[in-house]
Coordinates of N, CA and C and ligand atoms in Angstrom, one line a residue:
M1 N 6.4 -6.3 9.5 CA 5.8 -6.6 8.1 C 5.5 -5.2 7.5
F2 N 6.1 -4.9 6.4 CA 5.8 -3.7 5.8 C 4.8 -3.9 4.6
D3 N 4.2 -5.0 4.5 CA 3.2 -5.2 3.5 C 1.8 -5.4 4.1
L4 N 1.6 -5.0 5.3 CA 0.3 -5.0 5.9 C 0.2 -3.7 6.8
T5 N -0.9 -3.1 6.5 CA -0.7 -1.7 7.2 C -2.3 -1.2 7.4
V6 N -2.5 -0.2 8.1 CA -3.9 0.4 8.3 C -3.6 1.9 8.1
V7 N -4.7 2.3 7.3 CA -4.9 3.8 7.1 C -6.0 4.2 7.8
L8 N -5.8 5.3 8.6 CA -6.7 5.8 9.5 C -7.4 7.2 9.0
D9 N -8.5 7.1 8.8 CA -9.3 8.2 8.0 C -9.9 9.2 9.0
Q10 N -9.0 10.1 9.4 CA -9.4 11.1 10.6 C -9.9 10.4 11.9
V11 N -9.2 9.4 12.2 CA -9.3 8.7 13.4 C -8.4 9.5 14.5
E12 N -8.8 10.1 15.4 CA -7.9 11.2 16.1 C -8.0 10.9 17.6
K13 N -8.9 10.2 18.1 CA -8.9 10.0 19.7 C -7.7 9.3 20.1
P14 N -6.8 9.7 21.0 CA -5.8 9.2 21.5 C -5.8 7.8 21.9
H15 N -7.0 7.4 22.6 CA -7.0 6.1 23.0 C -7.2 5.0 21.9
N16 N -7.9 5.4 20.8 CA -8.1 4.7 19.7 C -6.8 4.5 18.9
L17 N -6.0 5.7 18.6 CA -4.9 5.6 18.0 C -3.9 4.6 18.7
S18 N -3.9 4.9 20.0 CA -3.1 4.0 20.7 C -3.3 2.6 20.8
A19 N -4.5 2.2 21.0 CA -4.9 0.9 21.0 C -4.5 0.3 19.4
I20 N -4.8 1.0 18.5 CA -4.6 0.6 17.0 C -3.1 0.2 16.8
L21 N -2.3 1.3 17.4 CA -0.9 1.0 17.1 C -0.4 -0.1 17.9
R22 N -1.0 -0.3 19.0 CA -0.5 -1.5 20.0 C -0.8 -2.9 19.2
S23 N -2.2 -3.0 18.6 CA -2.4 -4.0 17.8 C -1.5 -4.3 16.7
C24 N -1.0 -3.2 15.8 CA -0.1 -3.1 14.8 C 1.1 -3.9 15.3
D25 N 1.7 -3.5 16.3 CA 2.9 -4.0 16.9 C 2.6 -5.4 17.3
A26 N 1.6 -5.8 17.7 CA 1.3 -7.4 18.2 C 1.5 -8.2 17.1
V27 N 1.0 -7.8 15.9 CA 1.0 -8.6 14.7 C 2.3 -8.5 13.8
G28 N 3.2 -7.4 14.3 CA 4.4 -7.3 13.5 C 4.2 -6.1 12.3
V29 N 3.2 -5.3 12.4 CA 3.1 -4.4 11.3 C 4.0 -3.2 11.8
L30 N 4.9 -2.7 10.9 CA 5.7 -1.6 11.3 C 5.6 -0.3 10.9
E31 N 4.6 -0.2 10.1 CA 4.2 1.4 9.8 C 2.7 1.4 9.4
A32 N 2.1 2.5 10.1 CA 0.6 3.0 9.8 C 0.6 4.3 9.3
H33 N -0.7 4.7 8.9 CA -1.0 5.9 8.4 C -2.2 6.5 8.9
V34 N -2.1 7.9 9.2 CA -3.2 8.5 9.5 C -3.5 9.8 8.6
I35 N -4.7 10.0 8.4 CA -5.1 11.1 7.5 C -5.7 12.1 8.4
S36 N -5.2 13.2 8.5 CA -5.5 14.4 9.7 C -5.4 15.7 8.8
K37 N -6.7 16.1 8.7 CA -6.8 17.7 7.9 C -6.1 18.6 9.1
E38 N -6.3 18.4 10.4 CA -5.9 19.4 11.3 C -4.4 19.5 11.3
E39 N -3.8 20.6 11.8 CA -2.4 20.7 11.9 C -1.9 19.8 13.2
R40 N -2.7 19.6 14.2 CA -2.1 19.2 15.4 C -1.6 17.6 15.1
L41 N -0.6 17.4 15.9 CA 0.0 16.1 15.9 C -0.8 15.0 16.6
P42 N -0.7 13.9 16.1 CA -1.4 12.7 16.9 C -0.9 12.6 18.3
T43 N -1.7 12.4 19.2 CA -1.3 12.0 20.5 C -1.6 10.6 21.0
F44 N -1.1 10.1 22.1 CA -1.2 8.7 22.3 C -1.4 8.9 24.0
N45 N -1.9 7.8 24.4 CA -2.1 7.5 25.8 C -1.4 6.2 26.3
S46 N -1.4 6.0 27.6 CA -0.9 4.7 28.3 C -1.3 3.5 27.5
T47 N -2.7 3.5 26.8 CA -3.1 2.2 26.1 C -2.1 1.7 25.1
A48 N -1.3 2.7 24.6 CA -0.2 2.3 23.6 C 1.0 1.4 24.0
Q49 N 1.2 1.6 25.4 CA 2.3 0.8 25.8 C 3.5 1.0 25.3
G50 N 3.8 2.2 24.6 CA 5.0 2.4 24.0 C 5.0 2.0 22.5
S51 N 3.9 1.3 22.1 CA 4.0 0.7 20.5 C 4.1 2.1 19.6
Q52 N 4.0 3.2 20.0 CA 4.2 4.3 18.9 C 5.8 4.3 18.7
K53 N 6.6 3.9 19.7 CA 7.9 3.9 19.3 C 8.4 3.0 18.3
W54 N 7.7 1.9 18.3 CA 8.1 0.9 17.3 C 7.3 0.9 16.0
V55 N 6.2 1.4 16.0 CA 5.3 1.4 14.7 C 5.3 2.9 14.2
A56 N 5.8 3.2 13.2 CA 5.9 4.4 12.7 C 4.5 4.9 12.1
L57 N 3.9 5.9 12.6 CA 2.6 6.5 12.3 C 2.8 7.6 11.2
N58 N 2.8 7.3 9.9 CA 3.0 8.4 9.0 C 1.7 9.4 8.9
K59 N 1.8 10.6 8.8 CA 0.9 11.6 9.0 C 0.7 12.0 7.4
H60 N -0.8 12.2 7.0 CA -0.8 12.6 5.6 C -2.1 13.7 5.6
K61 N -2.1 14.5 4.5 CA -3.2 15.5 4.6 C -4.3 15.0 3.7
K62 N -3.9 14.2 2.7 CA -5.1 13.8 1.8 C -5.1 12.3 1.6
I63 N -6.3 11.8 1.5 CA -6.5 10.3 1.5 C -6.2 9.8 0.1
N64 N -6.7 10.8 -0.9 CA -6.5 10.3 -2.3 C -4.8 10.0 -2.7
T65 N -4.1 10.9 -2.2 CA -2.6 10.6 -2.5 C -1.9 9.5 -1.8
T66 N -2.5 9.4 -0.6 CA -2.1 8.1 0.4 C -2.5 7.0 -0.2
L67 N -3.8 6.7 -0.7 CA -4.2 5.5 -1.1 C -3.6 5.1 -2.5
R68 N -3.5 6.2 -3.4 CA -2.7 6.0 -4.6 C -1.2 5.6 -4.6
R69 N -0.6 6.0 -3.6 CA 0.8 5.5 -3.3 C 0.7 4.1 -3.0
L70 N -0.1 3.7 -2.1 CA -0.2 2.4 -1.6 C -0.6 1.6 -2.8
K71 N -1.6 1.7 -3.5 CA -1.9 1.1 -4.7 C -0.6 0.9 -5.7
E72 N 0.1 1.9 -5.8 CA 1.2 1.8 -6.7 C 2.3 0.9 -6.2
K73 N 2.2 0.8 -4.8 CA 3.2 -0.3 -4.4 C 2.7 -1.7 -4.4
G74 N 1.5 -1.8 -5.0 CA 1.0 -3.1 -5.0 C -0.1 -3.6 -3.8
F75 N -0.3 -2.7 -3.1 CA -1.4 -2.9 -2.0 C -2.7 -3.0 -2.6
Q76 N -3.5 -4.1 -1.9 CA -4.9 -4.2 -2.0 C -5.5 -3.3 -0.9
V77 N -6.4 -2.2 -1.3 CA -6.8 -1.3 -0.2 C -8.3 -1.8 0.2
Y78 N -8.4 -2.1 1.2 CA -9.8 -2.4 1.7 C -10.6 -1.3 2.7
G79 N -11.5 -0.9 2.3 CA -12.3 0.0 3.0 C -13.2 -0.8 4.0
T80 N -13.3 -0.3 5.3 CA -14.1 -1.1 6.3 C -15.5 -0.2 6.5
T81 N -16.6 -0.7 6.1 CA -17.7 0.0 6.2 C -18.9 -1.0 6.8
L82 N -20.0 -0.3 7.1 CA -21.0 -1.2 7.6 C -22.3 -1.2 6.3
E83 N -21.7 -0.7 5.4 CA -22.7 -0.6 4.3 C -23.1 -2.1 3.7
K84 N -24.3 -2.3 3.1 CA -24.8 -3.5 2.6 C -24.1 -4.4 1.6
D85 N -23.6 -3.5 0.8 CA -22.7 -4.2 -0.4 C -21.4 -4.5 -0.2
A86 N -20.9 -4.2 1.3 CA -19.6 -4.6 1.6 C -19.4 -6.2 1.6
R87 N -18.3 -6.7 1.7 CA -17.9 -8.1 1.6 C -17.5 -8.6 3.1
D88 N -18.1 -9.8 3.4 CA -17.6 -10.4 4.7 C -16.2 -10.6 4.7
Y89 N -15.4 -10.0 5.9 CA -14.0 -10.0 5.7 C -13.5 -11.5 5.7
R90 N -14.1 -12.3 6.2 CA -13.8 -13.8 6.2 C -13.6 -14.5 4.9
E91 N -14.1 -13.7 3.8 CA -14.0 -14.3 2.5 C -13.0 -13.7 1.8
C92 N -12.2 -13.0 2.3 CA -11.2 -12.1 1.5 C -9.7 -12.8 1.7
N93 N -8.8 -12.6 0.8 CA -7.5 -13.0 1.0 C -6.7 -11.9 1.2
F94 N -6.0 -12.0 2.5 CA -5.2 -10.8 2.8 C -3.6 -11.2 2.8
C95 N -3.4 -12.3 2.1 CA -2.0 -12.7 1.9 C -1.2 -11.7 1.1
E96 N -1.8 -11.1 0.2 CA -1.2 -10.2 -0.8 C -0.9 -8.8 0.3
P97 N 0.1 -7.9 -0.5 CA 0.1 -6.7 0.4 C -1.3 -6.0 0.8
T98 N -1.5 -5.7 2.0 CA -3.0 -5.2 2.3 C -2.9 -4.0 3.1
A99 N -3.9 -3.2 2.8 CA -4.1 -2.0 3.8 C -5.6 -1.9 4.0
F100 N -5.9 -1.9 5.2 CA -7.2 -1.6 5.9 C -7.4 0.0 6.0
V101 N -8.4 0.4 5.4 CA -8.9 1.8 5.8 C -10.0 1.8 6.9
L102 N -9.8 2.5 7.9 CA -10.8 2.5 8.9 C -11.2 4.0 9.3
G103 N -12.3 4.2 9.5 CA -13.1 5.5 9.6 C -13.2 6.1 10.9
A104 N -13.4 7.3 11.0 CA -13.6 7.9 12.2 C -14.7 7.6 13.2
E105 N -14.5 7.7 14.4 CA -15.4 7.1 15.4 C -16.9 7.4 15.2
K106 N -17.0 8.7 14.9 CA -18.4 8.9 14.8 C -19.1 8.8 13.5
W107 N -18.2 9.2 12.4 CA -19.0 9.3 11.0 C -18.3 8.0 10.1
G108 N -17.5 7.3 10.6 CA -17.1 6.3 9.7 C -16.4 6.8 8.6
L109 N -16.1 5.8 7.6 CA -15.3 6.2 6.4 C -15.9 7.4 5.7
T110 N -15.1 8.2 5.1 CA -15.5 9.4 4.3 C -16.0 8.8 2.9
K111 N -16.9 9.5 2.2 CA -17.5 9.3 0.9 C -16.3 9.0 0.0
E112 N -15.4 10.0 0.1 CA -14.0 10.1 -0.8 C -13.4 8.7 -0.6
A113 N -13.0 8.3 0.8 CA -12.2 7.1 0.9 C -13.1 6.0 0.2
I114 N -14.3 5.8 0.5 CA -15.2 4.6 -0.2 C -15.0 4.6 -1.5
E115 N -15.1 5.7 -2.2 CA -14.7 5.6 -3.5 C -13.5 5.2 -4.1
L116 N -12.5 5.5 -3.2 CA -11.1 5.2 -3.7 C -10.5 3.9 -3.4
V117 N -11.2 3.2 -2.6 CA -10.7 1.8 -2.0 C -11.1 0.7 -3.2
D118 N -10.2 -0.5 -3.3 CA -10.5 -1.4 -4.0 C -11.6 -2.3 -3.9
E119 N -12.0 -2.2 -2.5 CA -13.1 -3.2 -2.2 C -13.6 -2.6 -0.7
T120 N -14.9 -3.0 -0.3 CA -15.2 -2.5 0.9 C -15.6 -3.9 1.7
I121 N -15.2 -3.9 3.0 CA -15.4 -5.2 3.7 C -16.2 -4.6 5.0
F122 N -16.8 -5.8 5.6 CA -17.4 -5.5 7.0 C -17.1 -6.9 7.9
I123 N -17.3 -6.6 9.2 CA -17.1 -7.8 10.3 C -18.6 -7.8 10.7
P124 N -19.0 -9.1 10.5 CA -20.5 -9.3 10.8 C -20.8 -8.9 12.4
M125 N -21.8 -8.4 12.6 CA -22.4 -7.9 13.9 C -23.6 -8.8 14.3
R126 N -23.5 -9.5 15.4 CA -24.7 -10.2 15.9 C -25.5 -9.6 17.1
G127 N -25.1 -8.5 17.5 CA -25.7 -7.9 18.8 C -26.7 -6.8 18.4
M128 N -26.9 -6.1 19.2 CA -27.8 -5.0 19.1 C -27.0 -3.7 18.7
V129 N -25.8 -3.5 19.0 CA -25.0 -2.4 18.6 C -24.5 -2.5 17.1
Q130 N -24.6 -1.4 16.5 CA -24.3 -1.4 15.0 C -22.9 -1.7 14.6
S131 N -21.8 -1.1 15.5 CA -20.6 -1.1 15.0 C -19.6 -1.4 16.2
L132 N -18.5 -1.9 15.8 CA -17.5 -2.1 16.9 C -16.7 -0.7 17.1
N133 N -16.0 -0.6 18.1 CA -15.0 0.4 18.4 C -13.7 0.2 17.1
V134 N -13.4 1.5 16.8 CA -12.6 1.4 15.5 C -11.3 0.5 15.8
S135 N -10.9 0.6 17.0 CA -9.7 -0.2 17.4 C -9.8 -1.6 17.4
V136 N -11.0 -2.2 17.8 CA -11.4 -3.4 17.9 C -11.5 -4.1 16.5
A137 N -12.2 -3.0 15.6 CA -12.1 -3.6 14.1 C -10.8 -3.7 13.5
A138 N -10.1 -2.8 13.9 CA -8.5 -3.1 13.3 C -7.9 -4.3 13.6
A139 N -8.1 -4.6 15.1 CA -7.3 -5.7 15.7 C -7.8 -7.0 14.9
T140 N -9.3 -6.9 15.0 CA -10.0 -8.2 14.1 C -9.3 -8.5 12.9
L141 N -9.2 -7.5 12.0 CA -8.7 -7.4 10.6 C -7.2 -7.8 10.6
L142 N -6.5 -7.2 11.4 CA -5.1 -7.3 11.4 C -4.7 -8.9 11.9
F143 N -5.4 -9.3 12.9 CA -5.0 -10.9 13.4 C -5.7 -11.9 12.3
E144 N -6.8 -11.5 11.5 CA -7.2 -12.5 10.5 C -6.1 -12.4 9.4
A145 N -5.5 -11.3 9.1 CA -4.5 -11.2 8.0 C -3.3 -12.1 8.5
L146 N -3.0 -11.8 9.7 CA -1.9 -12.7 10.3 C -2.1 -14.1 10.4
R147 N -3.3 -14.6 10.7 CA -3.6 -16.0 10.7 C -3.5 -16.6 9.3
Q148 N -4.1 -15.8 8.3 CA -4.2 -16.3 6.9 C -2.6 -16.4 6.4
R149 N -1.8 -15.5 6.7 CA -0.5 -15.5 6.4 C 0.4 -16.5 6.9
Q150 N 0.1 -16.8 8.3 CA 0.7 -18.0 8.9 C 0.3 -19.2 8.4
D151 N -1.0 -19.4 8.2 CA -1.5 -20.7 7.6 C -0.9 -21.0 6.2
A152 N -0.5 -19.8 5.5 CA 0.1 -19.9 4.2 C 1.7 -20.2 4.3
G153 N 2.1 -20.1 5.6 CA 3.6 -20.0 5.8 C 4.4 -18.8 5.3
L154 N 3.7 -17.7 5.3 CA 4.4 -16.6 4.8 C 4.8 -15.6 5.9
V155 N 4.7 -16.0 7.1 CA 5.0 -15.1 8.1 C 6.5 -15.3 8.5
P156 N 7.5 -14.6 8.4 CA 9.0 -14.8 8.7 C 9.1 -15.1 10.2
K157 N 10.1 -16.0 10.5 CA 10.4 -16.2 11.8 C 11.2 -15.1 12.6
N158 N 11.8 -14.3 11.9 CA 12.4 -13.2 12.4 C 12.7 -12.1 11.4
G159 N 13.1 -11.0 12.0 CA 13.3 -9.8 11.0 C 12.1 -9.3 10.2
E160 N 11.0 -9.8 10.6 CA 9.6 -9.4 9.9 C 9.5 -9.3 8.4
G161 N 10.6 -10.1 7.7 CA 10.6 -10.0 6.4 C 11.1 -8.9 5.6
I162 N 11.9 -8.0 6.5 CA 12.4 -6.8 5.8 C 13.7 -7.0 5.3
D163 N 14.3 -6.3 4.3 CA 15.6 -6.5 3.9 C 16.4 -6.1 5.0
E164 N 17.9 -6.5 4.9 CA 19.0 -6.5 5.9 C 19.2 -5.1 6.1
E165 N 19.0 -4.2 5.2 CA 19.4 -2.7 5.3 C 18.3 -2.0 6.0
T166 N 17.0 -2.4 5.9 CA 15.9 -1.8 6.6 C 15.9 -2.3 8.1
Y167 N 16.3 -3.5 8.2 CA 16.4 -4.2 9.5 C 17.3 -3.3 10.3
R168 N 18.5 -3.2 9.7 CA 19.7 -2.4 10.6 C 19.2 -1.0 10.9
E169 N 18.4 -0.3 9.9 CA 18.0 1.0 10.2 C 17.0 1.0 11.3
C170 N 16.0 0.1 11.3 CA 15.1 0.2 12.4 C 15.8 -0.2 13.8
L171 N 16.7 -1.1 13.8 CA 17.5 -1.5 14.9 C 18.0 -0.2 15.6
F172 N 18.8 0.5 14.6 CA 19.6 1.7 15.0 C 18.4 2.9 15.6
Q173 N 17.4 3.0 15.0 CA 16.3 4.0 15.4 C 16.0 3.7 16.7
W174 N 15.7 2.3 16.8 CA 14.9 2.0 18.1 C 15.8 2.0 19.1
S175 N 17.2 1.7 18.8 CA 18.2 1.7 20.0 C 18.8 3.0 20.4
Y176 N 18.9 3.9 19.3 CA 19.5 5.2 19.6 C 18.7 6.4 18.9
P177 N 17.4 6.5 19.4 CA 16.5 7.4 18.7 C 17.1 9.0 18.4
Q178 N 17.8 9.2 19.4 CA 18.2 10.8 19.5 C 19.4 10.8 18.3
V179 N 20.2 9.8 18.5 CA 21.2 10.0 17.5 C 20.7 9.9 16.0
A180 N 19.6 9.0 15.8 CA 19.2 8.8 14.3 C 18.7 10.0 14.1
E181 N 17.9 10.6 15.0 CA 17.2 12.1 14.7 C 18.4 13.1 14.2
W182 N 19.4 13.0 14.8 CA 20.6 13.9 14.6 C 21.2 13.5 13.2
C183 N 21.3 12.1 13.1 CA 21.9 12.0 11.6 C 20.9 12.3 10.5
K184 N 19.4 12.2 10.8 CA 18.6 12.7 9.8 C 18.7 14.3 9.6
I185 N 18.9 15.0 10.5 CA 19.2 16.4 10.4 C 20.1 16.8 9.7
N186 N 21.3 16.1 10.0 CA 22.6 16.3 9.5 C 22.7 15.6 8.1
D187 N 21.7 14.9 7.7 CA 21.7 14.2 6.3 C 23.0 13.3 6.2
R188 N 23.1 12.4 7.2 CA 24.4 11.7 7.2 C 24.0 10.3 7.5
P189 N 24.9 9.2 7.2 CA 24.4 7.8 7.6 C 24.5 7.5 9.1
Y190 N 23.9 6.5 9.5 CA 24.1 6.1 10.9 C 25.5 5.8 11.1
P191 N 26.0 5.8 12.3 CA 27.5 5.3 12.5 C 27.2 4.0 12.7
E192 N 28.5 3.1 12.7 CA 28.7 1.8 12.5 C 28.4 1.4 14.1
L193 N 28.1 0.2 14.4 CA 27.9 -0.5 15.7 C 28.8 -1.5 16.0
N194 N 29.3 -1.9 17.1 CA 30.1 -3.1 17.1 C 29.2 -4.1 17.6
E195 N 29.7 -5.3 17.8 CA 29.0 -6.7 18.1 C 28.2 -6.6 19.3
N196 N 28.4 -5.6 20.1 CA 27.7 -5.3 21.5 C 26.6 -4.3 21.3
G197 N 26.5 -3.8 20.0 CA 25.5 -2.7 19.7 C 25.9 -1.4 20.1
E198 N 27.2 -1.2 20.3 CA 27.7 0.1 21.0 C 28.2 1.0 19.6
I199 N 27.9 2.2 19.7 CA 28.4 3.0 18.7 C 30.0 3.3 18.6
I200 N 30.5 2.9 17.5 CA 32.2 2.8 17.4 C 32.6 4.1 17.3
E201 N 31.9 5.0 16.3 CA 32.5 6.3 16.0 C 32.3 7.3 17.1
D202 N 33.3 8.3 17.1 CA 33.2 9.4 18.2 C 32.3 10.3 17.4
L203 N 31.2 10.5 18.4 CA 30.3 11.6 17.8 C 30.6 12.9 18.6
P204 N 30.0 14.1 17.9 CA 30.2 15.4 18.7 C 29.6 15.1 20.1
R205 N 30.2 15.8 21.2 CA 29.9 15.5 22.4 C 28.4 15.6 22.8
D206 N 27.9 16.8 22.3 CA 26.6 17.1 22.6 C 25.6 16.1 22.1
V207 N 25.8 15.3 21.1 CA 24.9 14.4 20.4 C 25.2 13.1 21.5
K208 N 26.3 12.8 22.0 CA 26.5 11.6 22.7 C 25.8 11.8 24.1
L209 N 25.7 13.0 24.5 CA 25.0 13.3 25.8 C 23.5 13.2 25.8
R210 N 23.1 13.1 24.8 CA 21.6 12.9 24.5 C 21.0 11.7 24.3
Y211 N 21.8 10.6 24.6 CA 21.4 9.2 24.4 C 20.1 8.9 25.2
Ligands
LIG1 N1 -21.5 5.4 12.7 C1 -20.1 5.1 12.0 C2 -20.4 4.3 10.8 O1 -21.7 4.3 10.3 O2 -19.5 3.9 9.9 C3 -19.6 4.2 13.0 C4 -18.2 4.2 12.8 S1 -17.2 2.8 13.7 C5 -17.4 3.2 15.3 C6 -15.6 3.4 13.4 C7 -14.8 2.6 12.3 O3 -14.7 1.3 12.8 C8 -15.7 2.4 11.2 O4 -15.5 3.3 10.1 C9 -15.0 1.1 10.5 O5 -13.7 1.5 10.0 C10 -14.8 0.3 11.7 N2 -15.6 -0.6 12.1 C11 -16.4 -0.6 13.3 N3 -17.4 -1.7 13.2 C12 -17.1 -2.3 12.0 C13 -17.6 -3.7 11.4 N4 -18.5 -4.3 11.9 N5 -17.3 -3.9 10.1 C14 -16.2 -3.2 9.5 N6 -15.6 -2.1 10.0 C15 -16.2 -1.7 11.4

């Protein structure tokens, strides 16, 4: 699903990033976003179980442009906070294009993010601890969105609801990541595949050797 996503506002810890991407993969989310002011690349650990290969994590420097672009694409942007005026997530409709903005482990959502979201939501807590781990909060919200969409008959049985061309692109990138990278660098289309998923075209030898 390209119309359900998470925006991670300076969530940097590898085990949390990994667990969140694994949950994205579990519900069929194909793309997530992370705002990182540092130059370093996000890193993952074994918690991801390889999900970083299937869920694209787009890196951004600024939350304002990231959220604006999502809104322009028609996403309803929900900030997740523990603030008093936030709405119980069970009262919200996540069947429309939805982005959940999640905050850093220690500080929560930045003030800037809270000001930019369409609405703030919370997951009610009944125990002694104030908040959930960020990856648990992400999973709770993603599975609620999936549940609502399944109940409304909106979840596709295959292809995750993406158009044929995007589906083919994903399939190629997942099957031949290094050839896909070479095509990107050389600004050329992906080669055709035969019915067995094998590349028909004769590629330069050094590209072929890097499968
Ligand atoms: N001290 C931080 C605060 O006051 O926000 C706690 C941050 S919490 C460990 C990390 C992130 O998980 C939060 O920014 C929020 O995105 C999400 N989160 C955790 N528990 C939540 C809850 N009960 N409702 C909504 N979001 C929650």
